[in-house]
Amino acid sequence: MRYDFASDNTAGICPEALEALLAADRGCQASYGMDDWTAQASDAIRQAFACPQAEVFFVFNGTAANSLALASLCQSYHSVICHEQAHVETDECGGPEFFSNGTKLLLGRGANGKLDANEIDRLVARRSDIHYPKPKVVTLTQSTESGTVYTPAELREVCAHAKRLGLHTHMDGARFANALASLGCSPAELSWRAGIEVMSLGGTKQGMPVGEAIVFFEPTLAEDFAYRCKQAGQLASKMRYLSAPWVGMLQEGVWLRHAAHANAMATRLAEGLRQIPGIELLFPVEANAVFARIDGRVQERLKARGWVFYGFINESGARFVSSWATQPDDVDALLQALREAIIETMAAPSVR
Ligand SMILES: *Cc1c(COP(=O)(O)O)cnc(C)c1O
């Protein structure tokens, strides 16, 4: 089976993260995040974001990062506005609602996976009575679940709408590095300078073995957050194994280099798909994910050839995600297999 394009979490550990992990494995270190590696990793994140006052926490995965960050921004009677395709809504098993003791997600629309800023106003203005959970947070995903990116201007607009209505702002940055590499912006420009207060910063899909960071650009919002992590089972006692890979990733722009490579592989795939008659791209390809409309029978034949990928939107939508480890040859092999699957499908007798 070939898992190359099933997701960016099917790849292994990138060399720089692995090297830091192995270096952190030497000798004894303080536990529960009091170690040197965790201090270094936190400093590296603060430095990358040009935000010396930021508070940084390390957790095991993105569901925990999003759920705990959102829970810290609201009470159980509040609500969180997100895009209808947001990971927090579709892929976290109710984690944000659970960890906030019942906060409701309010779903907004928007083209290409991006929340339309006017949806925030609509969802807030819809009701103001006590029978409706009070909107308190807006969360955005960068890059989005559709493989697109919010430009700095789009981010500023969404955050301005949120701020005007007194809402907090959170970013699910599971693929933040891919957005940075795509836009060529600084991390600050795509986060706190645009109005984001708290961010889940992705490590796993960027090439780390495990782990995401939670970054509070507004440190007062981080009050008691360490207790929340501990209670949720997210305080690693050997924290250095979660934090050290960040030191490897953030040195000399390694994370951006890997993200740019993953993006380039997605672009290569998209260009190849455009050459194949009958294939239609569903979204602009702006990061490391490609969504294409492919006949269901062709998809079945591609799967029979061992290629693993996930459907999206409906049975004719397929998603392909590249990573730091994807090679041009992998892209070309997928395209070749797809061309063959199409020829086979055309040659097969049609079923009445
Ligand atoms: C992968 C991903 C996450 C994190 O998912 P986990 O499986 O919990 O680590 C969060 N948000 C988005 C948009 C993702 O793609």
mmCIF file of C-alpha atoms and ligand atoms in Angstrom:
data_model
loop_
_atom_site.group_PDB
_atom_site.id
_atom_site.type_symbol
_atom_site.label_atom_id
_atom_site.label_comp_id
_atom_site.label_asym_id
_atom_site.label_seq_id
_atom_site.Cartn_x
_atom_site.Cartn_y
_atom_site.Cartn_z
ATOM 1 C CA MET A 1 0.000 0.000 0.000
ATOM 2 C CA ARG A 2 1.136 3.542 -0.700
ATOM 3 C CA TYR A 3 0.220 6.051 1.998
ATOM 4 C CA ASP A 4 2.258 8.894 0.460
ATOM 5 C CA PHE A 5 -0.753 11.136 -0.219
ATOM 6 C CA ALA A 6 -3.255 9.887 2.376
ATOM 7 C CA SER A 7 -2.217 12.684 4.724
ATOM 8 C CA ASP A 8 0.858 14.612 5.807
ATOM 9 C CA ASN A 9 0.915 12.579 9.030
ATOM 10 C CA THR A 10 1.825 9.368 7.193
ATOM 11 C CA ALA A 11 5.421 10.594 6.703
ATOM 12 C CA GLY A 12 8.179 9.844 9.188
ATOM 13 C CA ILE A 13 10.243 12.263 11.256
ATOM 14 C CA CYS A 14 12.305 14.811 9.355
ATOM 15 C CA PRO A 15 16.078 14.565 9.974
ATOM 16 C CA GLU A 16 16.359 17.844 11.893
ATOM 17 C CA ALA A 17 13.583 16.940 14.348
ATOM 18 C CA LEU A 18 15.014 13.453 14.788
ATOM 19 C CA GLU A 19 18.488 14.821 15.447
ATOM 20 C CA ALA A 20 17.144 17.126 18.158
ATOM 21 C CA LEU A 21 15.127 14.272 19.642
ATOM 22 C CA LEU A 22 18.220 12.076 19.842
ATOM 23 C CA ALA A 23 20.255 14.904 21.333
ATOM 24 C CA ALA A 24 17.552 15.381 23.982
ATOM 25 C CA ASP A 25 17.766 11.700 24.827
ATOM 26 C CA ARG A 26 21.187 12.083 26.463
ATOM 27 C CA GLY A 27 21.359 12.079 30.247
ATOM 28 C CA CYS A 28 18.822 13.047 32.865
ATOM 29 C CA GLN A 29 16.746 16.194 32.603
ATOM 30 C CA ALA A 30 14.126 17.859 34.773
ATOM 31 C CA SER A 31 10.583 16.524 34.191
ATOM 32 C CA TYR A 32 7.184 18.126 33.494
ATOM 33 C CA GLY A 33 8.548 20.839 31.234
ATOM 34 C CA MET A 34 11.142 22.222 33.623
ATOM 35 C CA ASP A 35 13.962 20.998 31.347
ATOM 36 C CA ASP A 36 16.345 22.977 29.128
ATOM 37 C CA TRP A 37 14.895 21.661 25.858
ATOM 38 C CA THR A 38 11.423 22.912 26.703
ATOM 39 C CA ALA A 39 12.845 26.315 27.651
ATOM 40 C CA GLN A 40 14.788 26.449 24.376
ATOM 41 C CA ALA A 41 11.802 25.375 22.294
ATOM 42 C CA SER A 42 9.543 27.957 23.942
ATOM 43 C CA ASP A 43 12.127 30.656 23.301
ATOM 44 C CA ALA A 44 12.501 29.550 19.683
ATOM 45 C CA ILE A 45 8.739 29.878 19.169
ATOM 46 C CA ARG A 46 8.645 33.301 20.865
ATOM 47 C CA GLN A 47 11.505 34.388 18.656
ATOM 48 C CA ALA A 48 9.978 33.007 15.456
ATOM 49 C CA PHE A 49 6.799 34.957 16.194
ATOM 50 C CA ALA A 50 8.661 38.077 17.354
ATOM 51 C CA CYS A 51 6.506 37.985 20.476
ATOM 52 C CA PRO A 52 8.724 37.879 23.586
ATOM 53 C CA GLN A 53 5.767 37.902 25.994
ATOM 54 C CA ALA A 54 4.013 34.863 24.432
ATOM 55 C CA GLU A 55 3.208 31.905 26.682
ATOM 56 C CA VAL A 56 3.914 28.502 25.094
ATOM 57 C CA PHE A 57 2.629 25.009 25.999
ATOM 58 C CA PHE A 58 3.298 21.616 24.407
ATOM 59 C CA VAL A 59 0.626 18.924 24.041
ATOM 60 C CA PHE A 60 0.370 15.578 22.260
ATOM 61 C CA ASN A 61 -1.929 16.368 19.361
ATOM 62 C CA GLY A 62 -4.030 18.902 17.535
ATOM 63 C CA THR A 63 -7.365 17.880 19.013
ATOM 64 C CA ALA A 64 -5.979 18.571 22.488
ATOM 65 C CA ALA A 65 -4.398 21.843 21.383
ATOM 66 C CA ASN A 66 -7.613 23.141 19.816
ATOM 67 C CA SER A 67 -9.939 21.814 22.506
ATOM 68 C CA LEU A 68 -7.934 23.159 25.438
ATOM 69 C CA ALA A 69 -7.150 26.487 23.783
ATOM 70 C CA LEU A 70 -10.827 27.063 22.953
ATOM 71 C CA ALA A 71 -11.964 25.889 26.396
ATOM 72 C CA SER A 72 -9.621 28.442 27.981
ATOM 73 C CA LEU A 73 -11.316 31.265 26.050
ATOM 74 C CA CYS A 74 -14.902 30.595 27.016
ATOM 75 C CA GLN A 75 -17.392 29.342 29.570
ATOM 76 C CA SER A 76 -19.755 26.416 29.062
ATOM 77 C CA TYR A 77 -22.642 28.748 28.149
ATOM 78 C CA HIS A 78 -20.638 30.427 25.363
ATOM 79 C CA SER A 79 -20.285 29.482 21.702
ATOM 80 C CA VAL A 80 -17.404 29.346 19.205
ATOM 81 C CA ILE A 81 -17.803 30.459 15.597
ATOM 82 C CA CYS A 82 -15.985 28.364 12.996
ATOM 83 C CA HIS A 83 -16.229 27.434 9.308
ATOM 84 C CA GLU A 84 -18.615 24.554 8.644
ATOM 85 C CA GLN A 85 -15.709 22.415 7.367
ATOM 86 C CA ALA A 86 -13.427 23.241 10.333
ATOM 87 C CA HIS A 87 -11.487 20.385 11.894
ATOM 88 C CA VAL A 88 -12.900 21.346 15.318
ATOM 89 C CA GLU A 89 -16.378 20.654 13.927
ATOM 90 C CA THR A 90 -15.784 17.658 11.659
ATOM 91 C CA ASP A 91 -12.796 15.765 13.078
ATOM 92 C CA GLU A 92 -12.422 16.198 16.825
ATOM 93 C CA CYS A 93 -15.203 14.009 18.156
ATOM 94 C CA GLY A 94 -16.718 16.864 20.138
ATOM 95 C CA GLY A 95 -13.427 17.545 21.942
ATOM 96 C CA PRO A 96 -13.857 21.343 22.060
ATOM 97 C CA GLU A 97 -17.393 20.948 23.410
ATOM 98 C CA PHE A 98 -16.274 18.314 25.931
ATOM 99 C CA PHE A 99 -13.276 20.188 27.326
ATOM 100 C CA SER A 100 -15.270 23.407 27.620
ATOM 101 C CA ASN A 101 -18.115 21.570 29.373
ATOM 102 C CA GLY A 102 -20.628 22.171 26.626
ATOM 103 C CA THR A 103 -19.640 25.245 24.617
ATOM 104 C CA LYS A 104 -21.478 25.049 21.300
ATOM 105 C CA LEU A 105 -19.881 25.460 17.885
ATOM 106 C CA LEU A 106 -21.720 27.822 15.524
ATOM 107 C CA LEU A 107 -21.056 27.025 11.874
ATOM 108 C CA GLY A 108 -20.384 29.740 9.314
ATOM 109 C CA ARG A 109 -20.050 29.490 5.559
ATOM 110 C CA GLY A 110 -17.408 30.793 3.214
ATOM 111 C CA ALA A 111 -15.904 29.895 -0.164
ATOM 112 C CA ASN A 112 -12.799 27.707 -0.443
ATOM 113 C CA GLY A 113 -12.812 26.657 3.199
ATOM 114 C CA LYS A 114 -12.420 30.228 4.472
ATOM 115 C CA LEU A 115 -14.877 31.723 6.940
ATOM 116 C CA ASP A 116 -16.611 34.760 5.446
ATOM 117 C CA ALA A 117 -16.149 37.654 7.901
ATOM 118 C CA ASN A 118 -19.805 38.647 7.452
ATOM 119 C CA GLU A 119 -20.838 35.258 8.781
ATOM 120 C CA ILE A 120 -19.490 36.308 12.178
ATOM 121 C CA ASP A 121 -21.863 39.267 12.249
ATOM 122 C CA ARG A 122 -24.758 37.102 11.070
ATOM 123 C CA LEU A 123 -24.178 34.428 13.717
ATOM 124 C CA VAL A 124 -23.831 37.007 16.488
ATOM 125 C CA ALA A 125 -26.791 39.171 15.388
ATOM 126 C CA ARG A 126 -29.076 36.176 14.868
ATOM 127 C CA ARG A 127 -29.983 36.101 18.551
ATOM 128 C CA SER A 128 -29.187 38.140 21.615
ATOM 129 C CA ASP A 129 -31.524 36.549 24.128
ATOM 130 C CA ILE A 130 -30.578 34.390 27.083
ATOM 131 C CA HIS A 131 -31.818 31.195 25.429
ATOM 132 C CA TYR A 132 -28.971 31.124 22.903
ATOM 133 C CA PRO A 133 -25.302 30.318 23.759
ATOM 134 C CA LYS A 134 -23.430 33.604 23.723
ATOM 135 C CA PRO A 135 -20.771 33.861 20.959
ATOM 136 C CA LYS A 136 -17.355 34.345 22.527
ATOM 137 C CA VAL A 137 -14.636 33.099 20.155
ATOM 138 C CA VAL A 138 -13.898 32.923 16.441
ATOM 139 C CA THR A 139 -11.575 30.148 15.300
ATOM 140 C CA LEU A 140 -9.939 29.956 11.862
ATOM 141 C CA THR A 141 -7.819 27.260 10.242
ATOM 142 C CA GLN A 142 -4.578 28.242 8.456
ATOM 143 C CA SER A 143 -3.938 26.687 5.988
ATOM 144 C CA THR A 144 -7.576 25.652 5.627
ATOM 145 C CA GLU A 145 -9.174 22.222 5.442
ATOM 146 C CA SER A 146 -9.576 22.890 1.695
ATOM 147 C CA GLY A 147 -5.868 23.526 1.127
ATOM 148 C CA THR A 148 -6.284 27.267 0.721
ATOM 149 C CA VAL A 149 -4.745 30.099 2.745
ATOM 150 C CA TYR A 150 -6.100 33.271 4.320
ATOM 151 C CA THR A 151 -4.075 36.263 3.155
ATOM 152 C CA PRO A 152 -2.967 38.716 5.873
ATOM 153 C CA ALA A 153 -5.698 41.122 4.695
ATOM 154 C CA GLU A 154 -8.357 38.401 4.974
ATOM 155 C CA LEU A 155 -7.129 37.478 8.444
ATOM 156 C CA ARG A 156 -7.176 41.098 9.565
ATOM 157 C CA GLU A 157 -10.735 41.455 8.281
ATOM 158 C CA VAL A 158 -12.030 38.385 10.127
ATOM 159 C CA CYS A 159 -10.256 39.438 13.331
ATOM 160 C CA ALA A 160 -11.570 43.004 13.021
ATOM 161 C CA HIS A 161 -15.137 41.693 12.810
ATOM 162 C CA ALA A 162 -14.476 39.482 15.840
ATOM 163 C CA LYS A 163 -12.919 42.293 17.862
ATOM 164 C CA ARG A 164 -15.740 44.721 17.062
ATOM 165 C CA LEU A 165 -18.147 42.186 18.568
ATOM 166 C CA GLY A 166 -15.962 41.505 21.609
ATOM 167 C CA LEU A 167 -14.965 37.987 20.528
ATOM 168 C CA HIS A 168 -11.652 36.243 21.151
ATOM 169 C CA THR A 169 -9.665 34.899 18.191
ATOM 170 C CA HIS A 170 -8.028 31.486 17.836
ATOM 171 C CA MET A 171 -6.161 29.918 14.946
ATOM 172 C CA ASP A 172 -5.904 26.190 14.233
ATOM 173 C CA GLY A 173 -2.441 26.172 12.719
ATOM 174 C CA ALA A 174 -1.997 22.439 12.173
ATOM 175 C CA ARG A 175 -0.556 23.461 8.786
ATOM 176 C CA PHE A 176 0.515 26.998 9.652
ATOM 177 C CA ALA A 177 4.007 26.497 8.208
ATOM 178 C CA ASN A 178 2.486 25.583 4.836
ATOM 179 C CA ALA A 179 0.583 28.877 4.863
ATOM 180 C CA LEU A 180 3.740 30.805 5.824
ATOM 181 C CA ALA A 181 5.709 29.199 3.023
ATOM 182 C CA SER A 182 2.893 29.809 0.561
ATOM 183 C CA LEU A 183 2.482 33.503 1.347
ATOM 184 C CA GLY A 184 6.069 34.353 2.229
ATOM 185 C CA CYS A 185 4.849 36.283 5.278
ATOM 186 C CA SER A 186 6.418 36.431 8.709
ATOM 187 C CA PRO A 187 4.782 34.306 11.436
ATOM 188 C CA ALA A 188 3.827 37.497 13.296
ATOM 189 C CA GLU A 189 2.120 38.990 10.259
ATOM 190 C CA LEU A 190 -0.027 35.858 9.863
ATOM 191 C CA SER A 191 -0.936 35.647 13.545
ATOM 192 C CA TRP A 192 -0.916 38.259 16.311
ATOM 193 C CA ARG A 193 -0.294 41.248 14.055
ATOM 194 C CA ALA A 194 -3.434 40.257 12.156
ATOM 195 C CA GLY A 195 -5.365 39.991 15.425
ATOM 196 C CA ILE A 196 -5.017 36.334 16.473
ATOM 197 C CA GLU A 197 -4.766 35.956 20.263
ATOM 198 C CA VAL A 198 -4.186 32.218 20.666
ATOM 199 C CA MET A 199 -2.892 29.627 18.254
ATOM 200 C CA SER A 200 -2.561 25.860 17.985
ATOM 201 C CA LEU A 201 0.754 25.510 16.183
ATOM 202 C CA GLY A 202 1.185 22.258 14.278
ATOM 203 C CA GLY A 203 4.286 20.118 14.622
ATOM 204 C CA THR A 204 3.238 16.593 13.667
ATOM 205 C CA LYS A 205 2.262 17.255 10.056
ATOM 206 C CA GLN A 206 5.343 19.416 9.542
ATOM 207 C CA GLY A 207 7.749 16.544 10.261
ATOM 208 C CA MET A 208 7.851 16.076 14.019
ATOM 209 C CA PRO A 209 7.255 12.664 15.608
ATOM 210 C CA VAL A 210 4.384 13.940 17.749
ATOM 211 C CA GLY A 211 3.210 17.121 19.353
ATOM 212 C CA GLU A 212 1.690 20.537 18.816
ATOM 213 C CA ALA A 213 2.305 23.812 20.606
ATOM 214 C CA ILE A 214 -0.261 26.217 22.004
ATOM 215 C CA VAL A 215 0.860 29.823 21.795
ATOM 216 C CA PHE A 216 -0.847 32.603 23.753
ATOM 217 C CA PHE A 217 0.230 35.880 22.180
ATOM 218 C CA GLU A 218 -1.801 37.641 24.863
ATOM 219 C CA PRO A 219 -0.201 36.195 28.035
ATOM 220 C CA THR A 220 -3.044 37.108 30.410
ATOM 221 C CA LEU A 221 -5.239 34.612 28.515
ATOM 222 C CA ALA A 222 -2.848 31.825 29.573
ATOM 223 C CA GLU A 223 -3.666 32.192 33.254
ATOM 224 C CA ASP A 224 -4.101 28.744 34.845
ATOM 225 C CA PHE A 225 -3.723 27.076 31.429
ATOM 226 C CA ALA A 226 -1.028 24.750 32.809
ATOM 227 C CA TYR A 227 -3.618 23.292 35.196
ATOM 228 C CA ARG A 228 -6.015 22.714 32.316
ATOM 229 C CA CYS A 229 -3.320 20.774 30.408
ATOM 230 C CA LYS A 230 -2.493 18.667 33.441
ATOM 231 C CA GLN A 231 -6.132 17.851 34.207
ATOM 232 C CA ALA A 232 -6.744 16.884 30.574
ATOM 233 C CA GLY A 233 -3.868 14.390 30.667
ATOM 234 C CA GLN A 234 -1.753 16.558 28.382
ATOM 235 C CA LEU A 235 1.185 17.310 30.685
ATOM 236 C CA ALA A 236 3.983 15.025 29.507
ATOM 237 C CA SER A 237 6.320 14.077 32.316
ATOM 238 C CA LYS A 238 9.183 13.579 29.852
ATOM 239 C CA MET A 239 8.273 16.840 28.171
ATOM 240 C CA ARG A 240 11.644 17.133 26.434
ATOM 241 C CA TYR A 241 10.529 14.546 23.871
ATOM 242 C CA LEU A 242 7.622 16.793 22.848
ATOM 243 C CA SER A 243 9.616 20.015 22.927
ATOM 244 C CA ALA A 244 13.082 19.145 21.597
ATOM 245 C CA PRO A 245 11.927 18.492 18.013
ATOM 246 C CA TRP A 246 10.754 22.111 17.870
ATOM 247 C CA VAL A 247 14.339 23.235 18.466
ATOM 248 C CA GLY A 248 15.394 21.231 15.409
ATOM 249 C CA MET A 249 12.484 22.476 13.313
ATOM 250 C CA LEU A 250 12.844 26.167 14.107
ATOM 251 C CA GLN A 251 16.609 26.459 13.602
ATOM 252 C CA GLU A 252 17.636 28.153 10.368
ATOM 253 C CA GLY A 253 14.134 28.109 8.910
ATOM 254 C CA VAL A 254 13.959 24.311 8.652
ATOM 255 C CA TRP A 255 10.171 24.257 9.143
ATOM 256 C CA LEU A 256 9.677 26.707 6.272
ATOM 257 C CA ARG A 257 11.975 24.784 3.967
ATOM 258 C CA HIS A 258 10.064 21.557 4.582
ATOM 259 C CA ALA A 259 6.710 23.299 4.212
ATOM 260 C CA ALA A 260 7.785 24.975 0.963
ATOM 261 C CA HIS A 261 8.853 21.579 -0.344
ATOM 262 C CA ALA A 262 5.501 19.993 0.578
ATOM 263 C CA ASN A 263 3.701 22.882 -1.119
ATOM 264 C CA ALA A 264 5.823 22.484 -4.251
ATOM 265 C CA MET A 265 4.926 18.789 -4.423
ATOM 266 C CA ALA A 266 1.217 19.669 -4.230
ATOM 267 C CA THR A 267 1.686 22.211 -7.014
ATOM 268 C CA ARG A 268 3.451 19.592 -9.125
ATOM 269 C CA LEU A 269 0.553 17.192 -8.562
ATOM 270 C CA ALA A 270 -2.029 19.866 -9.387
ATOM 271 C CA GLU A 271 -0.218 20.722 -12.628
ATOM 272 C CA GLY A 272 -0.178 17.048 -13.585
ATOM 273 C CA LEU A 273 -3.863 16.637 -12.788
ATOM 274 C CA ARG A 274 -4.753 19.646 -14.937
ATOM 275 C CA GLN A 275 -3.267 17.809 -17.934
ATOM 276 C CA ILE A 276 -5.587 14.837 -17.473
ATOM 277 C CA PRO A 277 -8.947 15.214 -19.240
ATOM 278 C CA GLY A 278 -11.948 14.664 -16.993
ATOM 279 C CA ILE A 279 -10.170 15.635 -13.779
ATOM 280 C CA GLU A 280 -11.278 18.840 -12.139
ATOM 281 C CA LEU A 281 -9.558 20.583 -9.231
ATOM 282 C CA LEU A 282 -12.083 21.539 -6.549
ATOM 283 C CA PHE A 283 -10.152 24.325 -4.807
ATOM 284 C CA PRO A 284 -7.207 26.589 -5.596
ATOM 285 C CA VAL A 285 -4.017 24.740 -4.590
ATOM 286 C CA GLU A 286 -2.304 27.160 -2.199
ATOM 287 C CA ALA A 287 -0.619 24.869 0.339
ATOM 288 C CA ASN A 288 0.090 21.112 0.494
ATOM 289 C CA ALA A 289 -3.333 19.616 -0.251
ATOM 290 C CA VAL A 290 -4.995 18.925 -3.592
ATOM 291 C CA PHE A 291 -8.698 18.205 -3.974
ATOM 292 C CA ALA A 292 -9.886 16.757 -7.266
ATOM 293 C CA ARG A 293 -13.111 15.490 -8.743
ATOM 294 C CA ILE A 294 -12.361 11.985 -10.009
ATOM 295 C CA ASP A 295 -14.909 9.462 -11.273
ATOM 296 C CA GLY A 296 -15.767 6.951 -8.522
ATOM 297 C CA ARG A 297 -14.837 3.961 -10.706
ATOM 298 C CA VAL A 298 -11.439 5.496 -11.434
ATOM 299 C CA GLN A 299 -10.920 6.075 -7.710
ATOM 300 C CA GLU A 300 -11.689 2.409 -7.034
ATOM 301 C CA ARG A 301 -9.106 1.297 -9.598
ATOM 302 C CA LEU A 302 -6.531 3.680 -8.141
ATOM 303 C CA LYS A 303 -7.200 2.185 -4.720
ATOM 304 C CA ALA A 304 -6.915 -1.329 -6.158
ATOM 305 C CA ARG A 305 -3.417 -0.349 -7.287
ATOM 306 C CA GLY A 306 -2.534 0.283 -3.659
ATOM 307 C CA TRP A 307 -2.903 4.051 -3.435
ATOM 308 C CA VAL A 308 -4.521 5.200 -0.218
ATOM 309 C CA PHE A 309 -6.377 8.515 -0.158
ATOM 310 C CA TYR A 310 -9.521 9.954 1.357
ATOM 311 C CA GLY A 311 -12.751 11.094 -0.196
ATOM 312 C CA PHE A 312 -14.038 14.563 0.373
ATOM 313 C CA ILE A 313 -17.328 16.465 -0.047
ATOM 314 C CA ASN A 314 -18.952 13.614 -1.996
ATOM 315 C CA GLU A 315 -17.972 10.368 -3.644
ATOM 316 C CA SER A 316 -16.296 12.075 -6.585
ATOM 317 C CA GLY A 317 -14.006 14.252 -4.468
ATOM 318 C CA ALA A 318 -10.546 12.919 -3.571
ATOM 319 C CA ARG A 319 -7.918 14.527 -1.351
ATOM 320 C CA PHE A 320 -4.161 14.194 -1.806
ATOM 321 C CA VAL A 321 -1.782 15.676 0.772
ATOM 322 C CA SER A 322 1.986 16.023 0.387
ATOM 323 C CA SER A 323 4.582 16.311 3.133
ATOM 324 C CA TRP A 324 8.228 17.175 3.777
ATOM 325 C CA ALA A 325 9.042 13.610 2.634
ATOM 326 C CA THR A 326 7.169 13.559 -0.682
ATOM 327 C CA GLN A 327 9.460 13.142 -3.693
ATOM 328 C CA PRO A 328 8.792 14.277 -7.286
ATOM 329 C CA ASP A 329 8.917 10.600 -8.278
ATOM 330 C CA ASP A 330 6.058 9.864 -5.858
ATOM 331 C CA VAL A 331 3.942 12.552 -7.515
ATOM 332 C CA ASP A 332 4.754 11.219 -10.974
ATOM 333 C CA ALA A 333 3.970 7.636 -9.916
ATOM 334 C CA LEU A 334 0.564 8.726 -8.622
ATOM 335 C CA LEU A 335 -0.182 10.590 -11.862
ATOM 336 C CA GLN A 336 0.875 7.567 -13.926
ATOM 337 C CA ALA A 337 -1.306 5.237 -11.843
ATOM 338 C CA LEU A 338 -4.226 7.623 -12.287
ATOM 339 C CA ARG A 339 -3.790 7.735 -16.067
ATOM 340 C CA GLU A 340 -3.722 3.935 -16.138
ATOM 341 C CA ALA A 341 -6.795 3.708 -13.908
ATOM 342 C CA ILE A 342 -8.663 6.001 -16.308
ATOM 343 C CA ILE A 343 -7.696 3.909 -19.364
ATOM 344 C CA GLU A 344 -8.768 0.716 -17.564
ATOM 345 C CA THR A 345 -12.091 2.270 -16.601
ATOM 346 C CA MET A 346 -12.738 3.403 -20.183
ATOM 347 C CA ALA A 347 -11.902 -0.062 -21.521
ATOM 348 C CA ALA A 348 -14.121 -1.853 -18.993
ATOM 349 C CA PRO A 349 -17.582 -2.862 -20.184
ATOM 350 C CA SER A 350 -20.107 -0.437 -18.764
ATOM 351 C CA VAL A 351 -22.503 -1.846 -16.208
ATOM 352 C CA ARG A 352 -26.175 -1.412 -17.048
HETATM 353 C C1 LIG B 1 -4.519 17.184 11.573
HETATM 354 C C2 LIG B 1 -5.252 18.395 11.977
HETATM 355 C C3 LIG B 1 -5.396 18.712 13.328
HETATM 356 C C4 LIG B 1 -4.845 17.842 14.440
HETATM 357 O O1 LIG B 1 -5.406 16.595 14.499
HETATM 358 P P1 LIG B 1 -4.942 15.484 15.555
HETATM 359 O O2 LIG B 1 -5.233 14.207 14.852
HETATM 360 O O3 LIG B 1 -5.774 15.653 16.766
HETATM 361 O O4 LIG B 1 -3.506 15.711 15.849
HETATM 362 C C5 LIG B 1 -6.042 19.886 13.653
HETATM 363 N N1 LIG B 1 -6.528 20.693 12.708
HETATM 364 C C6 LIG B 1 -6.421 20.419 11.395
HETATM 365 C C7 LIG B 1 -6.943 21.389 10.379
HETATM 366 C C8 LIG B 1 -5.784 19.251 10.990
HETATM 367 O O5 LIG B 1 -5.671 18.978 9.687
#
